[in-house]
Amino acid sequence: SQKIEQNSEALNIQEGKTATLTCNYTNYSPAYLQWYRQDPGRGPVFLLLIRENEKEKRKERLKVTFDTTLKQSLFHITASQPADSATYLCALLNDYKLSFGAGTTVTVRA
Amino acid sequence: NAGVTQTPKFQVLKTGQSMTLQCAQDMNHNSMYWYRQDPGMGLRLIYYSASEGTTDKGEVPNGYNVSRLNKREFSLRLESAAPSQTSVYFCASSERGTSPGNEQFFGPGTRLTVL
């Protein structure tokens, strides 16, 4: 069966450090992978998209990698700030519909 | 430009009652989606509408119906609510579902409790 797995445990890090989140998938062949941010009580907000032929994508302090051999994406938040505290969702584009992971909650301590 | 709006924000139903969740977008998007989000399970697609006039089942359609009223509006109906439908419901839209990598824009959600 198809599965998308993200870090099951919440991530607590010190301000200024790098947070690294993982997204592993099985029985998908996604051409695209997206990352979203979700704050409590709100809908997800799109952050980044990476294509299967791209190894790495950056946007400001965010970096995403996509390894189709390992079936894994890594999401990095560098120089983290308390405002980065949120839940981060990965999503795979599958037959033009998105399938989402359960998300990883990140808390950045000042 | 309000983006994606949903009504109501909160709702409590008794088992067996019916209700309709409303969603509208003002971005002239072709595709619209309904998801439910439960703790530890992520967002699951209930129904989607790739374009005006079409609707299709997603991963968890049982117990729900949808109507794409026009290009702007996409409603979700629970005909006979059950406690298992207690969840947070999100509506989303994208420019064109079949375009690769289209980002989805989400509404603020409806928190539904079925007693």
CSV table of C-alpha atoms in Angstrom, one decimal:
chain,number,residue,atom,x,y,z
A,1,SER,CA,0.0,0.0,0.0
A,2,GLN,CA,1.0,3.6,-0.5
A,3,LYS,CA,2.5,5.3,2.5
A,4,ILE,CA,4.0,8.7,3.4
A,5,GLU,CA,5.9,8.9,6.6
A,6,GLN,CA,7.3,12.0,8.4
A,7,ASN,CA,9.2,12.2,11.6
A,8,SER,CA,6.7,10.9,14.1
A,9,GLU,CA,8.1,12.8,17.0
A,10,ALA,CA,8.0,16.6,17.5
A,11,LEU,CA,11.3,18.4,16.9
A,12,ASN,CA,12.5,20.8,19.6
A,13,ILE,CA,15.5,23.0,18.7
A,14,GLN,CA,17.4,26.0,19.9
A,15,GLU,CA,17.1,29.2,18.0
A,16,GLY,CA,19.8,29.6,15.4
A,17,LYS,CA,20.2,25.8,14.9
A,18,THR,CA,19.2,23.9,11.8
A,19,ALA,CA,16.0,21.8,11.9
A,20,THR,CA,16.0,18.8,9.5
A,21,LEU,CA,12.7,17.0,8.8
A,22,THR,CA,12.3,13.8,6.8
A,23,CYS,CA,9.6,12.6,4.4
A,24,ASN,CA,9.8,9.0,3.3
A,25,TYR,CA,7.4,7.4,0.9
A,26,THR,CA,6.6,3.9,-0.5
A,27,ASN,CA,4.8,2.8,-3.5
A,28,TYR,CA,4.6,6.2,-5.1
A,29,SER,CA,6.5,7.5,-8.1
A,30,PRO,CA,5.9,11.3,-7.6
A,31,ALA,CA,7.1,13.7,-10.3
A,32,TYR,CA,6.8,16.5,-7.7
A,33,LEU,CA,7.0,16.9,-4.0
A,34,GLN,CA,5.7,19.9,-2.0
A,35,TRP,CA,6.2,21.1,1.5
A,36,TYR,CA,3.5,23.1,3.4
A,37,ARG,CA,3.5,24.9,6.7
A,38,GLN,CA,0.5,24.7,9.1
A,39,ASP,CA,0.0,26.9,12.1
A,40,PRO,CA,-2.4,25.8,14.9
A,41,GLY,CA,-6.0,26.4,13.9
A,42,ARG,CA,-5.2,27.4,10.3
A,43,GLY,CA,-5.0,25.8,6.9
A,44,PRO,CA,-1.7,24.7,5.4
A,45,VAL,CA,0.3,27.2,3.4
A,46,PHE,CA,2.5,26.2,0.5
A,47,LEU,CA,6.3,26.7,0.9
A,48,LEU,CA,8.3,24.9,-1.7
A,49,LEU,CA,8.0,22.5,-4.6
A,50,ILE,CA,10.8,20.2,-5.9
A,51,ARG,CA,10.7,18.2,-9.1
A,52,GLU,CA,12.0,14.6,-9.4
A,53,ASN,CA,14.9,15.8,-11.6
A,54,GLU,CA,16.0,18.4,-9.1
A,55,LYS,CA,18.3,17.3,-6.3
A,56,GLU,CA,17.9,20.5,-4.2
A,57,LYS,CA,15.8,23.6,-3.9
A,58,ARG,CA,16.3,26.7,-1.8
A,59,LYS,CA,14.1,29.5,-0.7
A,60,GLU,CA,15.5,32.0,1.8
A,61,ARG,CA,16.4,29.9,4.9
A,62,LEU,CA,14.6,26.8,3.6
A,63,LYS,CA,16.3,24.0,1.7
A,64,VAL,CA,14.6,20.8,0.3
A,65,THR,CA,16.3,17.8,-1.2
A,66,PHE,CA,14.6,15.0,-3.1
A,67,ASP,CA,16.2,11.6,-3.6
A,68,THR,CA,14.0,9.4,-5.8
A,69,THR,CA,16.3,6.4,-5.3
A,70,LEU,CA,16.0,6.5,-1.5
A,71,LYS,CA,12.4,7.7,-1.9
A,72,GLN,CA,13.0,10.5,0.6
A,73,SER,CA,12.9,14.2,0.9
A,74,LEU,CA,14.7,16.3,3.5
A,75,PHE,CA,13.5,19.7,4.6
A,76,HIS,CA,15.9,22.0,6.3
A,77,ILE,CA,15.3,25.2,8.2
A,78,THR,CA,18.6,27.0,8.7
A,79,ALA,CA,19.2,29.7,11.3
A,80,SER,CA,15.9,28.8,12.9
A,81,GLN,CA,13.7,31.4,14.7
A,82,PRO,CA,10.8,31.0,17.1
A,83,ALA,CA,8.5,32.2,14.3
A,84,ASP,CA,9.4,29.0,12.5
A,85,SER,CA,7.5,27.0,15.1
A,86,ALA,CA,4.7,25.2,13.2
A,87,THR,CA,3.8,21.8,11.7
A,88,TYR,CA,5.4,21.0,8.4
A,89,LEU,CA,3.7,18.7,5.9
A,90,CYS,CA,5.1,17.0,2.9
A,91,ALA,CA,2.8,16.2,0.0
A,92,LEU,CA,3.3,14.1,-3.1
A,93,LEU,CA,1.7,14.8,-6.4
A,94,ASN,CA,0.1,11.5,-7.5
A,95,ASP,CA,-2.2,11.5,-10.5
A,96,TYR,CA,-2.6,15.3,-10.1
A,97,LYS,CA,-3.9,14.9,-6.6
A,98,LEU,CA,-1.9,15.6,-3.5
A,99,SER,CA,-1.3,12.9,-0.9
A,100,PHE,CA,-0.1,14.3,2.5
A,101,GLY,CA,2.1,13.1,5.3
A,102,ALA,CA,0.9,13.5,8.9
A,103,GLY,CA,3.4,16.3,9.5
A,104,THR,CA,6.2,17.1,11.9
A,105,THR,CA,5.8,19.7,14.6
A,106,VAL,CA,8.8,22.0,15.1
A,107,THR,CA,9.3,24.1,18.2
A,108,VAL,CA,12.1,26.6,18.2
A,109,ARG,CA,13.2,27.8,21.7
A,110,ALA,CA,14.5,31.3,22.1
B,1,ASN,CA,-8.9,39.3,-2.3
B,2,ALA,CA,-10.1,36.9,0.4
B,3,GLY,CA,-8.6,33.7,-1.1
B,4,VAL,CA,-10.5,30.6,0.0
B,5,THR,CA,-13.3,31.1,2.5
B,6,GLN,CA,-15.2,28.4,4.4
B,7,THR,CA,-18.4,28.6,6.5
B,8,PRO,CA,-19.1,27.8,9.2
B,9,LYS,CA,-16.0,27.9,11.3
B,10,PHE,CA,-17.4,25.6,14.0
B,11,GLN,CA,-20.4,23.2,14.0
B,12,VAL,CA,-21.8,20.7,16.5
B,13,LEU,CA,-24.2,18.1,15.1
B,14,LYS,CA,-26.1,15.2,16.6
B,15,THR,CA,-25.8,11.8,15.0
B,16,GLY,CA,-28.1,11.6,12.0
B,17,GLN,CA,-28.4,15.3,11.3
B,18,SER,CA,-27.4,16.7,8.0
B,19,MET,CA,-25.4,19.8,7.0
B,20,THR,CA,-23.6,21.5,4.2
B,21,LEU,CA,-20.1,23.0,4.4
B,22,GLN,CA,-19.6,25.9,2.1
B,23,CYS,CA,-16.4,26.9,0.3
B,24,ALA,CA,-15.7,29.7,-2.1
B,25,GLN,CA,-12.6,31.0,-3.8
B,26,ASP,CA,-12.0,34.3,-5.6
B,27,MET,CA,-8.7,33.4,-7.4
B,28,ASN,CA,-10.5,32.1,-10.6
B,29,HIS,CA,-9.0,28.7,-9.9
B,30,ASN,CA,-10.3,25.7,-11.9
B,31,SER,CA,-9.7,23.0,-9.3
B,32,MET,CA,-11.2,22.6,-5.9
B,33,TYR,CA,-10.8,20.0,-3.1
B,34,TRP,CA,-12.2,18.9,0.2
B,35,TYR,CA,-10.0,17.3,2.8
B,36,ARG,CA,-10.5,16.1,6.3
B,37,GLN,CA,-7.7,16.3,8.9
B,38,ASP,CA,-7.6,14.0,11.9
B,39,PRO,CA,-4.9,13.8,14.6
B,40,GLY,CA,-1.9,11.7,13.4
B,41,MET,CA,-3.4,10.9,10.0
B,42,GLY,CA,-2.6,14.0,7.9
B,43,LEU,CA,-4.9,15.4,5.3
B,44,ARG,CA,-7.1,13.0,3.4
B,45,LEU,CA,-8.9,13.8,0.2
B,46,ILE,CA,-12.6,13.4,0.3
B,47,TYR,CA,-13.7,14.7,-3.1
B,48,TYR,CA,-12.3,17.0,-5.7
B,49,SER,CA,-13.4,18.9,-8.7
B,50,ALA,CA,-10.8,19.2,-11.4
B,51,SER,CA,-12.9,21.8,-13.3
B,52,GLU,CA,-16.3,23.3,-13.2
B,53,GLY,CA,-18.9,20.7,-13.9
B,54,THR,CA,-16.9,17.7,-12.8
B,55,THR,CA,-16.5,16.0,-9.4
B,56,ASP,CA,-14.6,12.8,-8.4
B,57,LYS,CA,-14.1,10.7,-5.3
B,58,GLY,CA,-10.9,11.0,-3.3
B,59,GLU,CA,-9.5,8.6,-0.7
B,60,VAL,CA,-12.4,8.8,1.8
B,61,PRO,CA,-15.7,9.7,0.1
B,62,ASN,CA,-18.1,7.5,2.0
B,63,GLY,CA,-20.8,9.5,3.8
B,64,TYR,CA,-20.2,12.7,1.8
B,65,ASN,CA,-21.5,14.3,-1.3
B,66,VAL,CA,-20.3,17.4,-3.1
B,67,SER,CA,-21.6,20.0,-5.5
B,68,ARG,CA,-19.6,22.3,-7.7
B,69,LEU,CA,-22.1,25.0,-7.9
B,70,ASN,CA,-20.1,27.2,-10.2
B,71,LYS,CA,-16.4,28.0,-10.7
B,72,ARG,CA,-16.1,29.8,-7.4
B,73,GLU,CA,-18.1,27.5,-5.1
B,74,PHE,CA,-17.7,23.9,-4.0
B,75,SER,CA,-19.9,22.5,-1.2
B,76,LEU,CA,-19.6,19.4,0.9
B,77,ARG,CA,-22.7,17.7,2.3
B,78,LEU,CA,-23.1,15.2,5.2
B,79,GLU,CA,-26.4,13.6,4.7
B,80,SER,CA,-26.5,11.7,8.0
B,81,ALA,CA,-23.7,12.7,10.3
B,82,ALA,CA,-21.8,10.0,12.3
B,83,PRO,CA,-19.4,10.4,15.2
B,84,SER,CA,-16.6,9.1,12.9
B,85,GLN,CA,-17.0,12.3,10.8
B,86,THR,CA,-15.9,14.4,13.7
B,87,SER,CA,-12.9,16.2,12.1
B,88,VAL,CA,-11.5,19.4,10.8
B,89,TYR,CA,-12.5,20.0,7.2
B,90,PHE,CA,-10.4,22.0,4.8
B,91,CYS,CA,-11.3,23.3,1.4
B,92,ALA,CA,-8.6,24.1,-1.1
B,93,SER,CA,-8.2,25.3,-4.6
B,94,SER,CA,-5.5,25.3,-7.3
B,95,GLU,CA,-5.2,27.0,-10.7
B,96,ARG,CA,-5.5,23.8,-12.6
B,97,GLY,CA,-5.3,20.4,-11.0
B,98,THR,CA,-3.7,18.7,-14.0
B,99,SER,CA,-0.9,21.2,-14.2
B,100,PRO,CA,2.2,19.6,-12.6
B,101,GLY,CA,3.2,21.0,-9.2
B,102,ASN,CA,0.3,23.4,-8.8
B,103,GLU,CA,0.3,24.7,-5.2
B,104,GLN,CA,-3.0,24.4,-3.4
B,105,PHE,CA,-4.5,27.3,-1.4
B,106,PHE,CA,-6.3,26.3,1.7
B,107,GLY,CA,-9.2,27.8,3.6
B,108,PRO,CA,-9.2,28.3,7.4
B,109,GLY,CA,-11.1,25.1,8.1
B,110,THR,CA,-14.4,24.0,9.7
B,111,ARG,CA,-14.2,22.2,13.0
B,112,LEU,CA,-17.1,19.7,13.1
B,113,THR,CA,-18.1,17.7,16.1
B,114,VAL,CA,-20.7,14.9,15.8
B,115,LEU,CA,-22.2,13.8,19.1
